[in-house]
Short mmCIF file of C-alpha atoms in Angstrom, two decimals:
data_model
loop_
_atom_site.label_atom_id
_atom_site.label_comp_id
_atom_site.label_asym_id
_atom_site.label_seq_id
_atom_site.Cartn_x
_atom_site.Cartn_y
_atom_site.Cartn_z
CA MET A 1 -0.15 -0.12 0.01
CA LEU A 2 1.31 3.52 -1.14
CA ARG A 3 0.77 6.78 1.12
CA ASN A 4 2.62 10.05 2.06
CA LEU A 5 3.56 10.96 5.53
CA ARG A 6 0.05 12.46 6.05
CA ASN A 7 -1.31 8.99 5.42
CA ASN A 8 -2.97 10.02 1.96
CA LEU A 9 -2.04 10.50 -1.46
CA THR A 10 -2.32 14.14 -1.77
CA PHE A 11 0.04 16.54 -2.79
CA TYR A 12 0.51 20.13 -4.03
CA GLN A 13 1.56 21.49 -7.07
CA TRP A 14 5.36 22.76 -7.03
CA ASP A 15 6.00 20.49 -4.12
CA VAL A 16 9.67 19.19 -4.25
CA ASN A 17 11.42 16.33 -2.90
CA GLN A 18 8.14 13.99 -1.72
CA ARG A 19 8.29 10.49 -0.98
CA LEU A 20 5.81 7.77 -0.52
CA ILE A 21 5.81 4.98 2.21
CA CYS A 22 5.44 1.58 0.65
CA SER A 23 3.90 -0.52 3.21
CA ASP A 24 4.35 -4.42 2.86
CA THR A 25 6.87 -3.81 -0.21
CA PRO A 26 10.29 -5.00 -0.30
CA ASP A 27 13.19 -2.51 -1.57
CA GLY A 28 14.18 -2.61 -5.07
CA ILE A 29 10.76 -2.94 -6.29
CA GLU A 30 9.95 -0.74 -9.50
CA VAL A 31 7.10 1.99 -8.82
CA HIS A 32 5.80 3.58 -12.27
CA PHE A 33 4.70 6.80 -12.24
CA ILE A 34 2.44 7.48 -15.51
CA LEU A 35 2.83 10.98 -16.88
CA ASN A 36 1.61 12.53 -20.35
CA ASN A 37 2.19 8.94 -21.84
CA SER A 38 5.52 8.50 -20.27
CA CYS A 39 6.43 5.95 -17.77
CA LEU A 40 8.67 7.25 -14.99
CA VAL A 41 10.16 4.35 -13.22
CA MET A 42 11.53 4.64 -9.70
CA LEU A 43 12.83 1.83 -7.16
CA THR A 44 11.73 1.46 -3.68
CA TYR A 45 14.40 1.83 -0.64
CA LEU A 46 14.87 1.05 3.00
CA GLU A 47 15.46 3.68 5.41
CA ASN A 48 15.22 3.03 9.15
CA LYS A 49 13.46 0.00 8.43
CA MET A 50 10.88 1.62 6.30
CA CYS A 51 10.23 1.26 2.75
CA TYR A 52 9.97 4.14 0.56
CA VAL A 53 9.90 5.59 -2.94
CA ASP A 54 10.80 9.02 -4.14
CA VAL A 55 8.16 11.13 -6.37
CA PRO A 56 10.12 12.75 -9.47
CA ASN A 57 9.77 16.28 -8.78
CA ILE A 58 8.60 16.51 -12.35
CA VAL A 59 5.06 15.05 -11.31
CA PHE A 60 4.44 18.19 -9.33
CA GLN A 61 4.88 20.50 -12.35
CA SER A 62 1.19 20.58 -13.04
CA SER A 63 -1.93 19.59 -11.19
CA GLY A 64 -4.25 16.80 -11.81
CA SER A 65 -3.73 12.95 -11.02
CA VAL A 66 -1.08 10.76 -11.61
CA GLU A 67 -1.70 6.93 -11.75
CA VAL A 68 1.13 4.80 -9.80
CA TYR A 69 1.77 1.36 -10.16
CA LEU A 70 3.78 -1.06 -8.09
CA TYR A 71 5.47 -3.37 -10.59
CA LEU A 72 6.90 -6.63 -9.82
CA THR A 73 9.29 -8.43 -11.95
CA GLU A 74 10.67 -12.13 -11.99
CA GLY A 75 13.19 -12.68 -14.86
CA THR A 76 12.15 -11.42 -17.91
CA GLU A 77 8.46 -11.32 -16.69
CA GLY A 78 6.46 -8.54 -15.08
CA HIS A 79 3.14 -7.41 -13.92
CA SER A 80 1.32 -4.53 -12.00
CA GLU A 81 0.50 -5.54 -8.54
CA GLN A 82 -1.38 -2.57 -7.42
CA ARG A 83 -2.63 0.81 -8.81
CA SER A 84 -2.91 3.93 -6.62
CA VAL A 85 -3.72 7.49 -7.76
CA LEU A 86 -1.86 10.55 -6.73
CA LYS A 87 -3.89 14.05 -6.29
CA ILE A 88 -1.92 16.90 -7.02
CA LEU A 89 -3.77 20.21 -5.86
CA PRO A 90 -3.36 23.39 -7.98
CA ARG A 91 -1.84 26.35 -5.96
CA ALA A 92 0.53 29.46 -7.02
CA LYS A 93 4.19 29.10 -7.89
CA PRO A 94 6.35 30.01 -5.04
CA GLU A 95 8.71 32.99 -5.67
CA ASP A 96 11.88 30.94 -4.77
CA TYR A 97 10.83 27.77 -6.44
CA VAL A 98 13.72 25.77 -8.14
CA TYR A 99 13.33 22.81 -10.20
CA GLU A 100 15.96 20.22 -9.62
CA GLU A 101 15.91 16.41 -10.99
CA THR A 102 14.85 13.88 -8.75
CA PRO A 103 18.42 12.22 -7.72
CA VAL A 104 17.43 8.86 -8.28
CA GLY A 105 15.32 9.97 -11.45
CA SER A 106 17.82 8.40 -13.74
CA TYR A 107 16.11 4.96 -13.41
CA ARG A 108 13.55 6.59 -16.07
CA LEU A 109 16.12 4.88 -18.39
CA LEU A 110 13.88 1.80 -17.74
CA ALA A 111 10.91 2.98 -20.17
CA GLU A 112 8.68 5.38 -22.10
CA GLN A 113 5.37 4.36 -23.14
CA MET A 114 5.22 3.96 -26.69
CA GLU A 115 2.29 4.55 -28.82
CA HIS A 116 1.11 1.73 -31.06
CA SER A 117 0.14 4.12 -33.70
CA ILE A 118 3.52 5.36 -34.31
CA HIS A 119 5.18 2.18 -34.77
CA GLU A 120 2.74 -0.13 -36.42
CA GLY A 121 3.95 -3.73 -36.59
CA LYS A 122 6.40 -3.33 -33.82
CA ASP A 123 4.51 -4.75 -30.98
CA GLU A 124 7.38 -7.07 -30.07
CA ILE A 125 9.60 -4.42 -29.42
CA LEU A 126 7.13 -2.25 -27.32
CA ALA A 127 6.11 -5.06 -25.13
CA ALA A 128 9.97 -5.44 -24.20
CA ILE A 129 9.85 -2.42 -22.86
CA ASP A 130 7.90 -3.54 -19.52
CA GLN A 131 9.97 -6.62 -19.70
CA ALA A 132 13.54 -5.46 -19.80
CA VAL A 133 16.13 -6.47 -17.16
CA PHE A 134 19.08 -4.16 -16.54
CA ASP A 135 22.55 -4.23 -15.65
CA LYS A 136 22.60 -2.54 -12.24
CA GLN A 137 26.23 -1.82 -12.66
CA LEU A 138 25.33 0.12 -15.66
CA LEU A 139 22.64 1.83 -13.57
CA THR A 140 24.98 2.62 -10.83
CA SER A 141 27.30 4.32 -13.28
CA ILE A 142 24.92 6.29 -14.82
CA LEU A 143 23.57 7.60 -11.64
CA ALA A 144 27.45 8.33 -10.62
CA GLY A 145 28.03 10.23 -14.03
CA THR A 146 30.99 7.77 -14.69
CA CYS A 147 29.30 5.87 -17.71
CA GLU A 148 31.43 6.24 -20.70
CA HIS A 149 30.27 3.59 -22.91
CA LEU A 150 26.15 3.07 -22.86
CA THR A 151 25.28 -0.56 -23.95
CA GLY A 152 22.53 -2.99 -23.46
CA ASP A 153 20.27 -5.26 -25.69
CA ALA A 154 17.54 -4.86 -23.29
CA ILE A 155 17.13 -1.11 -23.15
CA THR A 156 14.52 0.18 -25.47
CA ALA A 157 14.00 3.69 -24.64
CA VAL A 158 15.94 6.47 -23.07
CA ALA A 159 14.11 8.66 -21.22
CA ASP A 160 14.40 12.40 -21.06
CA TYR A 161 17.74 14.58 -19.77
CA ILE A 162 19.66 11.15 -18.64
CA PHE A 163 22.88 12.30 -20.10
CA TYR A 164 22.28 15.84 -20.25
CA ASN A 165 25.54 18.00 -20.57
CA ASN A 166 27.50 14.67 -19.73
CA LEU A 167 31.13 14.80 -20.58
CA THR A 168 32.10 11.39 -19.76
CA LEU A 169 29.93 9.33 -22.25
CA ARG A 170 31.82 8.38 -25.29
CA SER A 171 29.66 5.69 -26.91
CA VAL A 172 26.29 4.68 -27.43
CA ASP A 173 25.29 1.07 -28.55
CA LEU A 174 21.93 0.14 -27.99
CA PRO A 175 20.65 -2.47 -30.83
CA ASN A 176 16.84 -2.36 -29.60
CA CYS A 177 16.43 1.17 -28.38
CA ILE A 178 13.22 2.68 -30.57
CA ARG A 179 12.97 6.21 -28.80
CA ILE A 180 15.37 8.82 -27.36
CA GLY A 181 13.61 11.56 -25.34
CA ASN A 182 13.90 15.20 -25.05
CA GLN A 183 17.57 16.54 -24.40
CA THR A 184 18.60 12.85 -23.54
CA PHE A 185 22.15 13.41 -24.84
CA SER A 186 22.20 17.07 -25.22
CA GLY A 187 25.64 18.73 -24.55
CA CYS A 188 27.51 15.27 -24.44
CA GLU A 189 30.58 16.59 -26.13
CA ASN A 190 32.49 13.98 -26.01
CA LEU A 191 29.98 11.56 -27.43
CA GLU A 192 31.76 10.19 -30.39
CA SER A 193 29.81 7.00 -31.55
CA LEU A 194 26.14 6.12 -32.06
CA LYS A 195 24.83 2.68 -32.78
CA LEU A 196 21.06 2.68 -32.78
CA PRO A 197 20.08 0.63 -35.74
CA MET A 198 16.31 0.36 -34.59
CA LEU A 199 15.77 3.83 -33.53
CA PHE A 200 12.29 5.24 -34.70
CA LEU A 201 11.64 8.14 -32.86
CA THR A 202 13.62 11.19 -31.35
CA ASP A 203 12.26 13.92 -29.17
CA SER A 204 13.49 17.52 -29.08
CA GLN A 205 17.21 18.45 -28.85
CA ALA A 206 17.88 14.68 -28.31
CA PHE A 207 21.76 14.84 -29.60
CA SER A 208 21.93 18.51 -29.63
CA ASP A 209 25.52 20.17 -29.12
CA CYS A 210 27.23 16.63 -29.37
CA SER A 211 30.43 18.44 -30.43
CA SER A 212 32.19 15.27 -31.01
CA LEU A 213 29.76 13.63 -33.49
CA VAL A 214 31.21 13.22 -36.95
CA THR A 215 28.68 10.83 -38.71
CA VAL A 216 25.22 9.48 -37.83
CA ASP A 217 23.70 6.22 -39.13
CA LEU A 218 20.11 6.15 -38.05
CA PRO A 219 18.59 4.05 -41.20
CA ASN A 220 15.18 3.53 -39.34
CA LEU A 221 14.53 6.91 -37.69
CA THR A 222 10.95 7.96 -38.94
CA ALA A 223 10.01 10.65 -36.63
CA ALA A 224 12.62 13.48 -35.29
CA GLY A 225 12.06 16.19 -32.70
CA GLU A 226 13.29 19.90 -33.16
CA HIS A 227 16.72 20.73 -32.82
CA THR A 228 17.61 16.96 -32.89
CA PHE A 229 21.25 17.68 -34.14
CA SER A 230 21.70 21.29 -33.66
CA GLY A 231 25.01 22.67 -32.78
CA CYS A 232 26.85 19.27 -33.78
CA ARG A 233 29.72 21.20 -35.29
CA LYS A 234 31.74 18.40 -36.36
CA LEU A 235 28.84 16.14 -38.04
CA VAL A 236 29.95 15.74 -41.63
CA SER A 237 27.26 13.10 -42.72
CA ALA A 238 23.96 11.81 -41.68
CA ASN A 239 22.22 8.68 -43.00
CA LEU A 240 18.56 9.29 -42.61
CA LEU A 241 17.01 7.02 -45.19
CA ALA A 242 13.82 6.45 -43.28
CA LEU A 243 12.91 9.94 -42.64
CA THR A 244 10.30 11.81 -44.49
CA ALA A 245 10.22 15.24 -42.53
CA ILE A 246 13.16 17.27 -41.39
CA PRO A 247 11.71 19.30 -38.45
CA VAL A 248 12.59 22.93 -37.04
CA SER A 249 16.51 23.48 -36.63
CA MET A 250 17.26 19.85 -36.90
CA PHE A 251 20.73 20.51 -38.31
CA ASN A 252 21.04 24.26 -37.18
CA ARG A 253 24.71 25.36 -36.86
CA CYS A 254 26.05 21.90 -38.17
CA GLU A 255 28.95 23.62 -39.52
CA SER A 256 30.85 20.67 -41.12
CA LEU A 257 27.74 18.90 -42.65
CA LYS A 258 28.24 17.91 -46.33
CA GLU A 259 26.37 14.94 -46.86
CA LEU A 260 22.65 14.01 -45.92
CA PHE A 261 21.44 10.70 -47.30
CA HIS A 262 17.62 10.46 -47.85
CA THR A 263 15.23 9.03 -50.13
CA ASP A 264 11.64 10.77 -49.47
CA ILE A 265 11.82 14.04 -47.64
CA GLN A 266 8.33 15.71 -47.91
CA SER A 267 9.17 18.73 -45.93
CA ILE A 268 11.45 20.83 -44.25
CA GLY A 269 11.07 22.97 -41.50
CA SER A 270 12.38 26.63 -40.53
CA TYR A 271 16.01 27.19 -39.43
CA ALA A 272 16.57 23.12 -40.42
CA PHE A 273 19.89 23.99 -41.90
CA TYR A 274 20.89 27.41 -40.52
CA ASN A 275 24.53 28.18 -40.91
CA CYS A 276 25.67 24.88 -42.32
CA THR A 277 28.57 26.67 -43.76
CA SER A 278 30.03 23.04 -45.48
CA LEU A 279 26.98 22.38 -47.17
CA GLU A 280 27.68 22.49 -50.94
CA GLU A 281 24.59 21.15 -52.76
CA VAL A 282 20.84 20.13 -52.22
CA CYS A 283 18.36 18.23 -53.74
CA PHE A 284 15.22 17.50 -52.32
CA PRO A 285 12.41 16.59 -55.10
CA ASN A 286 9.35 16.05 -53.16
CA ILE A 287 9.25 19.16 -50.68
CA SER A 288 6.92 22.12 -51.86
CA GLU A 289 7.98 24.88 -49.93
CA ILE A 290 11.19 26.54 -48.33
CA GLN A 291 10.41 28.10 -44.85
CA MET A 292 11.87 30.78 -43.02
CA ARG A 293 15.75 30.61 -43.02
CA THR A 294 15.81 27.40 -43.75
CA PHE A 295 19.44 27.28 -45.83
CA TYR A 296 20.28 30.88 -44.10
CA SER A 297 23.90 31.52 -44.27
CA CYS A 298 24.91 28.24 -45.95
CA SER A 299 27.86 30.21 -47.41
CA ALA A 300 29.28 27.13 -49.39
CA LEU A 301 25.80 26.13 -50.93
CA ARG A 302 26.29 26.25 -54.73
CA SER A 303 23.37 24.89 -55.97
CA ALA A 304 19.81 23.69 -54.92
CA ASP A 305 17.47 21.15 -56.85
CA ILE A 306 13.87 21.79 -55.74
CA PRO A 307 11.75 21.07 -58.53
CA LYS A 308 8.56 21.08 -56.83
CA VAL A 309 8.97 23.91 -54.32
CA GLU A 310 6.40 26.62 -54.99
CA SER A 311 7.32 29.30 -52.42
CA ILE A 312 10.36 30.43 -50.61
CA ALA A 313 9.55 32.31 -47.43
CA GLU A 314 11.69 34.93 -46.06
CA TYR A 315 15.69 34.81 -45.86
CA GLY A 316 15.10 31.06 -47.15
CA PHE A 317 18.43 31.09 -48.79
CA GLY A 318 19.56 34.61 -47.33
CA GLY A 319 23.34 34.68 -47.02
CA CYS A 320 24.25 31.93 -49.30
CA SER A 321 26.94 33.63 -50.71
CA SER A 322 28.24 31.02 -53.09
CA LEU A 323 24.69 30.03 -54.45
CA GLU A 324 24.89 30.21 -58.31
CA THR A 325 21.84 28.28 -59.41
CA ILE A 326 18.33 27.15 -58.23
CA HIS A 327 16.24 24.66 -60.03
CA ALA A 328 12.59 25.53 -59.10
CA PRO A 329 10.52 25.53 -62.20
CA LEU A 330 7.25 25.54 -60.20
CA LEU A 331 8.23 28.44 -58.04
CA LYS A 332 5.48 31.00 -57.33
CA ILE A 333 6.18 33.16 -54.42
CA VAL A 334 9.57 34.68 -53.55
CA GLY A 335 9.37 35.89 -49.94
CA ASN A 336 11.15 38.95 -48.21
CA TYR A 337 15.07 38.96 -48.32
CA ALA A 338 14.46 35.23 -49.48
CA PHE A 339 17.79 35.38 -51.50
CA THR A 340 19.54 38.57 -49.91
CA ASN A 341 23.25 38.64 -50.35
CA CYS A 342 23.37 35.78 -52.73
CA GLU A 343 26.47 37.35 -54.50
CA SER A 344 27.13 34.42 -56.94
CA LEU A 345 23.39 33.89 -58.00
CA THR A 346 23.17 34.18 -61.79
CA HIS A 347 20.24 31.84 -62.59
CA ILE A 348 16.50 31.30 -60.95
CA ASP A 349 13.58 29.92 -62.86
CA MET A 350 11.22 32.67 -63.07
CA GLU A 351 8.63 31.42 -65.61
CA ASN A 352 5.92 30.72 -63.02
CA ILE A 353 6.91 33.53 -60.52
CA THR A 354 3.87 35.61 -59.73
CA GLU A 355 4.93 37.51 -56.41
CA VAL A 356 8.44 38.88 -55.46
CA ASN A 357 8.40 40.61 -52.05
CA SER A 358 10.45 43.08 -50.83
CA ASN A 359 14.25 43.06 -50.71
CA ALA A 360 13.73 39.27 -52.39
CA PHE A 361 17.13 39.53 -54.23
CA LEU A 362 18.87 42.08 -52.33
CA ASN A 363 22.53 42.55 -53.03
CA CYS A 364 22.51 39.73 -55.61
CA THR A 365 25.47 41.52 -57.36
CA ALA A 366 25.93 38.61 -60.02
CA LEU A 367 22.32 38.62 -61.46
CA THR A 368 22.42 40.25 -64.91
CA GLU A 369 19.23 39.40 -66.14
CA VAL A 370 15.28 38.77 -65.05
CA GLY A 371 12.43 37.99 -66.79
CA PHE A 372 9.14 37.22 -65.68
CA ARG A 373 5.98 35.88 -67.69
CA LYS A 374 3.31 35.63 -64.99
CA MET A 375 4.10 38.31 -62.46
CA GLU A 376 1.18 40.14 -60.47
CA THR A 377 3.06 41.64 -57.69
CA LEU A 378 6.31 42.89 -57.56
CA SER A 379 7.29 44.61 -53.95
CA TYR A 380 9.74 47.80 -53.24
CA TYR A 381 13.62 47.22 -53.46
CA ALA A 382 12.88 43.58 -54.66
CA PHE A 383 16.44 44.03 -56.61
CA GLN A 384 17.94 46.56 -54.60
CA GLY A 385 22.03 46.16 -54.74
CA CYS A 386 21.88 44.11 -57.87
CA THR A 387 24.62 46.07 -59.49
CA ALA A 388 25.16 43.66 -62.40
CA LEU A 389 21.45 43.62 -63.49
CA LYS A 390 21.20 45.12 -66.79
CA LYS A 391 17.59 43.71 -68.60
CA GLY A 392 14.22 42.89 -66.48
CA LEU A 393 11.34 41.91 -68.40
CA LEU A 394 7.90 42.05 -66.77
CA PRO A 395 4.74 40.95 -68.31
CA LEU A 396 1.16 42.57 -69.01
CA SER A 397 -0.15 40.38 -66.02
CA VAL A 398 1.43 42.74 -63.49
CA GLN A 399 -1.29 44.01 -61.34
CA ARG A 400 0.42 45.69 -58.51
CA ILE A 401 4.06 47.16 -58.01
CA LEU A 402 4.65 48.34 -54.55
CA ALA A 403 7.14 51.26 -54.00
#
């Protein structure tokens, strides 16, 4: 039976460092806290002949109800023995409140519940989440911050923040891991090797600022969170053959990135390749738009093959000083500053362009000629600073010239 020191299961929002008394329960038993479809796993422990379990501080970040289960394991089997419900009563956030990760919270490495809809046909892997048996020595090294090589066939998910800013970790080899949580390995500056062949899903900033990563091979990754590899300054190549959408800032500030292996990218988020200063050419045959600052400041980029793109948002290719040609025959809308400071740009498909917004081609000093057949709107300063421009043709379809 679970209870707090007041002999009930009621707490208050913004509480910290609370624990439950586990009557008639031995130490070392798993206690599962279900929060936002995630399973936070803690272990019971003995203190002064009483058995306790710490409540993760993250549970108190919001009010409401939290399900708690005692989970008994034997070998590779396990089952829930008892269900309780914590009531978190709302209250104002104290002025001196400081959030701290629960010290033994690293045991959340054990699991994160997965939605079957995301991974259809992977039931056997999903089932393994609740059956995993873990190397206690490994867990001890993680808690102590001394883990250099994270390995384990039984580990199927690694929860949020477990290795955040960890400077000891050097390699990850998890052959059955299917999910990496928020900022799980963020800031692991000495992490050099990733072996995650079954990884399907990463949450936000999973590997951000891992500044020693050179190559990434994630052939089964199907869904990635924002900023997944942001700040991985030494990353040269990434194999993401199953990925269909590149999220916001996924490779932001990956200054060494030269190769991205993919097969069917359907969309790319804003800032996705921001300041990727070693990227020389891109080919995305199936995307329909370039969002804000997607390729901003990719100073080595020479060509872009984007045959289905119909719109380029503001600063989409801004600062791409080496960009010479854009293949975008379906392009209709050119946003504000879309090609600003593209000093080498000599060719862009203009036949279907209907709208050119302000400063779209600002300082495109190599552009000598433009010709539009379907232009309807031309905004002010669209070609300001185009010092080599000698010829421009506008059709009768022009409806507005904004000055």
